[in-house]
CSV table of C-alpha atoms in Angstrom, one decimal:
chain,number,residue,atom,x,y,z
A,1,MET,CA,226.0,-63.7,103.6
A,2,THR,CA,225.8,-67.6,103.0
A,3,GLU,CA,224.4,-68.7,99.6
A,4,ALA,CA,221.3,-70.1,101.7
A,5,LYS,CA,220.5,-66.7,103.1
A,6,ARG,CA,220.8,-64.9,99.7
A,7,ARG,CA,218.4,-67.4,98.5
A,8,PHE,CA,216.0,-67.0,101.3
A,9,ALA,CA,216.3,-63.2,101.1
A,10,ARG,CA,215.5,-63.4,97.2
A,11,TYR,CA,212.8,-65.7,97.5
A,12,ASN,CA,211.0,-65.1,100.8
A,13,PRO,CA,208.7,-62.3,99.5
A,14,ASP,CA,207.2,-64.4,96.7
A,15,PHE,CA,206.7,-67.4,99.2
A,16,LEU,CA,205.0,-65.3,101.2
A,17,LEU,CA,202.9,-64.1,98.7
A,18,LEU,CA,202.1,-67.4,97.3
A,19,VAL,CA,201.1,-68.5,100.8
A,20,VAL,CA,198.7,-65.5,101.4
A,21,ASP,CA,197.3,-66.2,98.1
A,22,LEU,CA,196.7,-69.8,98.8
A,23,LEU,CA,195.0,-68.9,101.8
A,24,GLY,CA,192.6,-66.6,100.1
A,25,THR,CA,192.0,-69.5,97.9
A,26,TYR,CA,191.2,-71.8,100.6
A,27,VAL,CA,188.8,-69.2,102.1
A,28,PHE,CA,186.9,-68.7,98.9
A,29,ALA,CA,186.7,-72.6,98.2
A,30,VAL,CA,185.2,-73.1,101.7
A,31,GLU,CA,182.8,-70.3,100.9
A,32,GLY,CA,181.9,-72.1,97.7
A,33,ALA,CA,181.4,-75.4,99.3
A,34,MET,CA,179.2,-73.7,102.2
A,35,THR,CA,176.9,-72.5,99.5
A,36,ALA,CA,176.9,-75.6,97.7
A,37,ILE,CA,175.7,-77.4,101.0
A,38,ARG,CA,172.9,-75.0,101.6
A,39,ALA,CA,171.9,-75.4,98.1
A,40,ASN,CA,171.6,-79.3,98.6
A,41,LEU,CA,174.4,-80.2,96.0
A,42,ASP,CA,176.2,-83.8,96.1
A,43,LEU,CA,180.0,-84.3,96.7
A,44,LEU,CA,180.9,-83.4,92.9
A,45,GLY,CA,178.8,-80.3,92.8
A,46,LEU,CA,180.5,-79.0,96.0
A,47,LEU,CA,183.9,-79.5,94.6
A,48,VAL,CA,182.8,-77.9,91.5
A,49,LEU,CA,181.5,-74.7,93.2
A,50,SER,CA,184.6,-74.7,95.7
A,51,PHE,CA,186.9,-74.6,92.6
A,52,ALA,CA,184.8,-72.1,90.5
A,53,THR,CA,184.4,-69.7,93.5
A,54,ALA,CA,188.2,-69.9,94.4
A,55,LEU,CA,189.6,-69.7,91.1
A,56,GLY,CA,187.2,-68.6,88.5
A,57,GLY,CA,188.1,-65.0,88.7
A,58,GLY,CA,191.9,-65.6,88.4
A,59,ILE,CA,191.2,-67.9,85.3
A,60,ILE,CA,189.1,-65.4,83.5
A,61,ARG,CA,191.3,-62.8,84.0
A,62,ASP,CA,194.2,-64.6,82.6
A,63,MET,CA,192.6,-65.6,79.6
A,64,LEU,CA,191.5,-62.0,78.8
A,65,ILE,CA,194.8,-60.6,79.3
A,66,GLY,CA,196.7,-63.3,77.3
A,67,ALA,CA,198.3,-65.3,80.2
A,68,VAL,CA,197.6,-68.7,79.2
A,69,PRO,CA,197.4,-71.4,80.4
A,70,PRO,CA,196.1,-69.5,83.4
A,71,ASN,CA,198.3,-69.7,86.4
A,72,SER,CA,195.7,-71.4,88.6
A,73,ILE,CA,195.7,-74.3,85.9
A,74,ARG,CA,199.7,-74.3,85.5
A,75,ASP,CA,200.3,-74.4,89.2
A,76,TRP,CA,198.8,-77.5,90.6
A,77,ARG,CA,198.9,-76.0,94.4
A,78,TYR,CA,196.0,-73.6,93.6
A,79,GLY,CA,193.6,-76.4,92.4
A,80,ALA,CA,194.6,-78.5,95.1
A,81,THR,CA,194.1,-76.1,97.8
A,82,ALA,CA,190.6,-75.3,96.2
A,83,LEU,CA,189.7,-78.8,96.2
A,84,ALA,CA,191.3,-79.3,99.8
A,85,GLY,CA,189.0,-76.5,101.0
A,86,GLY,CA,185.6,-77.9,99.5
A,87,GLY,CA,186.7,-81.6,100.7
A,88,THR,CA,187.2,-80.2,104.5
A,89,VAL,CA,183.9,-78.7,104.3
A,90,PHE,CA,182.3,-81.7,103.3
A,91,PHE,CA,183.8,-83.8,105.9
A,92,PHE,CA,183.8,-81.3,108.7
A,93,TYR,CA,180.6,-79.1,107.9
A,94,GLN,CA,179.7,-78.9,111.5
A,95,PHE,CA,182.9,-77.5,112.5
A,96,PHE,CA,182.5,-74.8,109.6
A,97,GLN,CA,179.2,-73.8,110.9
A,98,SER,CA,180.3,-73.2,114.2
A,99,VAL,CA,183.0,-70.7,113.0
A,100,PRO,CA,182.0,-67.1,114.0
A,101,GLN,CA,180.3,-65.1,111.1
A,102,PRO,CA,182.4,-62.0,111.6
A,103,LEU,CA,185.8,-64.2,111.4
A,104,MET,CA,184.5,-65.5,108.1
A,105,ILE,CA,183.7,-62.0,106.6
A,106,THR,CA,187.0,-60.5,107.8
A,107,LEU,CA,188.7,-63.6,106.0
A,108,ASP,CA,186.6,-62.9,103.0
A,109,ALA,CA,187.5,-59.3,102.9
A,110,ALA,CA,191.0,-60.3,103.2
A,111,GLY,CA,191.0,-62.5,100.2
A,112,LEU,CA,188.9,-60.0,98.2
A,113,ALA,CA,191.7,-57.4,98.8
A,114,LEU,CA,194.5,-59.7,97.8
A,115,PHE,CA,193.0,-61.0,94.7
A,116,ALA,CA,191.8,-57.3,93.3
A,117,VAL,CA,195.2,-56.2,94.0
A,118,ALA,CA,197.1,-58.8,92.5
A,119,GLY,CA,194.7,-59.0,89.8
A,120,ALA,CA,195.3,-55.3,88.9
A,121,GLU,CA,199.2,-55.5,89.1
A,122,LYS,CA,199.1,-58.8,87.0
A,123,ALA,CA,197.3,-56.8,84.1
A,124,LEU,CA,199.5,-54.0,84.2
A,125,GLU,CA,202.5,-56.4,83.9
A,126,PHE,CA,200.9,-57.7,80.6
A,127,GLY,CA,200.8,-54.2,79.3
A,128,ILE,CA,196.9,-53.7,79.8
A,129,ASN,CA,195.9,-50.0,79.9
A,130,PRO,CA,195.1,-48.7,83.4
A,131,LEU,CA,191.3,-48.4,83.2
A,132,ILE,CA,191.0,-52.2,81.9
A,133,ALA,CA,193.6,-53.0,84.7
A,134,VAL,CA,191.3,-51.7,87.2
A,135,LEU,CA,188.5,-53.8,85.6
A,136,MET,CA,190.7,-56.9,85.8
A,137,GLY,CA,191.4,-56.5,89.6
A,138,GLY,CA,187.6,-56.4,90.1
A,139,LEU,CA,187.3,-59.2,88.1
A,140,THR,CA,189.9,-61.3,90.0
A,141,GLY,CA,188.2,-60.5,93.3
A,142,VAL,CA,184.4,-61.2,92.3
A,143,GLY,CA,184.6,-63.3,89.3
A,144,GLY,CA,184.6,-66.6,91.3
A,145,GLY,CA,181.6,-65.8,93.3
A,146,THR,CA,179.7,-64.5,90.3
A,147,ILE,CA,180.2,-67.8,88.5
A,148,ARG,CA,179.1,-69.5,91.7
A,149,ASP,CA,176.0,-67.6,91.7
A,150,VAL,CA,175.4,-68.1,88.2
A,151,LEU,CA,175.8,-71.9,88.3
A,152,LEU,CA,173.2,-71.9,91.2
A,153,ALA,CA,170.8,-70.0,88.9
A,154,GLN,CA,171.0,-66.8,91.2
A,155,VAL,CA,171.6,-63.0,90.5
A,156,PRO,CA,175.1,-62.8,91.6
A,157,ALA,CA,175.1,-61.2,94.9
A,158,VAL,CA,178.1,-59.0,94.4
A,159,LEU,CA,175.9,-57.1,91.9
A,160,ARG,CA,173.0,-56.5,94.4
A,161,THR,CA,174.1,-56.6,97.7
A,162,ASP,CA,176.8,-54.6,100.0
A,163,VAL,CA,179.8,-52.8,98.7
A,164,TYR,CA,181.6,-55.8,97.7
A,165,ALA,CA,182.7,-55.3,94.1
A,166,ALA,CA,183.1,-51.6,94.4
A,167,ALA,CA,185.5,-52.4,97.1
A,168,ALA,CA,187.5,-54.6,94.7
A,169,LEU,CA,187.5,-52.1,92.3
A,170,ALA,CA,188.7,-49.3,94.7
A,171,GLY,CA,191.3,-51.5,95.9
A,172,ALA,CA,192.6,-51.8,92.4
A,173,ILE,CA,192.3,-48.3,91.5
A,174,VAL,CA,194.7,-47.4,94.4
A,175,VAL,CA,197.3,-50.2,93.1
A,176,VAL,CA,197.1,-48.9,89.2
A,177,VAL,CA,197.4,-45.0,90.5
A,178,GLY,CA,200.2,-45.9,92.8
A,179,ILE,CA,202.3,-48.0,90.1
A,180,ARG,CA,201.6,-45.3,87.7
A,181,MET,CA,203.1,-42.6,90.2
A,182,LYS,CA,205.9,-44.8,90.3
A,183,VAL,CA,205.2,-45.9,93.7
A,184,PRO,CA,207.2,-49.0,94.7
A,185,ARG,CA,205.2,-52.0,93.6
A,186,GLY,CA,205.0,-53.7,97.1
A,187,LEU,CA,203.8,-50.2,98.8
A,188,ALA,CA,201.2,-49.6,96.0
A,189,MET,CA,199.8,-53.3,96.4
A,190,THR,CA,199.8,-52.7,100.2
A,191,LEU,CA,197.9,-49.6,100.1
A,192,GLY,CA,195.3,-51.0,97.7
A,193,ALA,CA,194.8,-54.1,99.6
A,194,ALA,CA,194.2,-52.0,102.9
A,195,ALA,CA,191.9,-49.7,100.9
A,196,CYS,CA,189.8,-52.7,99.8
A,197,PHE,CA,189.6,-54.3,103.3
A,198,VAL,CA,188.9,-51.3,105.3
A,199,LEU,CA,185.9,-50.3,102.6
A,200,ARG,CA,184.7,-53.6,102.8
A,201,MET,CA,184.5,-54.0,106.5
A,202,VAL,CA,183.3,-50.6,107.0
A,203,ALA,CA,180.6,-51.3,104.8
A,204,VAL,CA,179.4,-54.5,106.6
A,205,TRP,CA,179.6,-52.6,109.7
A,206,GLN,CA,177.6,-49.8,108.5
A,207,HIS,CA,175.3,-51.7,106.3
A,208,TRP,CA,176.4,-49.7,103.1
A,209,ASN,CA,175.0,-50.5,99.9
A,210,LEU,CA,175.2,-48.7,96.6
A,211,PRO,CA,172.2,-46.7,95.4
A,212,ARG,CA,169.6,-48.4,93.3
A,213,VAL,CA,166.4,-47.4,91.3
A,214,ILE,CA,163.3,-48.6,93.1
A,215,ALA,CA,160.9,-49.8,90.6
A,216,HIS,CA,157.0,-49.5,91.3
């Protein structure tokens, strides 16, 4: 095997993970920008909301587990992708309005799944105990959306509608349990992502919500 082929074999999985991670970042940034437009924010507000929605959860996770400066700050590609997502929506809003809602939901579920399992796995790498690693996975998946809603003075949607945060936690649990049981890292993350994605999509399809107390 040539040196070039050996390098490709070594780095291709990480490169693929980076590409998928950036795609998730872009999707979340687009969602943040769409929300900003509906809230009648200007260009700066739109870009801030895009950045926060796409990267907020990962930044908070990294700060809590001691991975500083956060990867989203150290690696310029993440910030650039988030801002590109916001800028694209600003200039081509009519196009994004025409994207079928089921496709956006599917992409969002995929991004949620990726962020949740990556967050849990990274927390374990930093020696965080399994329970907190699960919470870090959930935080990575839903933290950005929570920050977005707080900036808009709204009760975070992930805390009151749909099975969203619960799906992220479910995916993180699968990852943590799998790794603790010595399942190969890649397989554990794949199973966790699949669990999160399927649960989220079925919840949307069946209109599932977590139980709540009805105040009179």
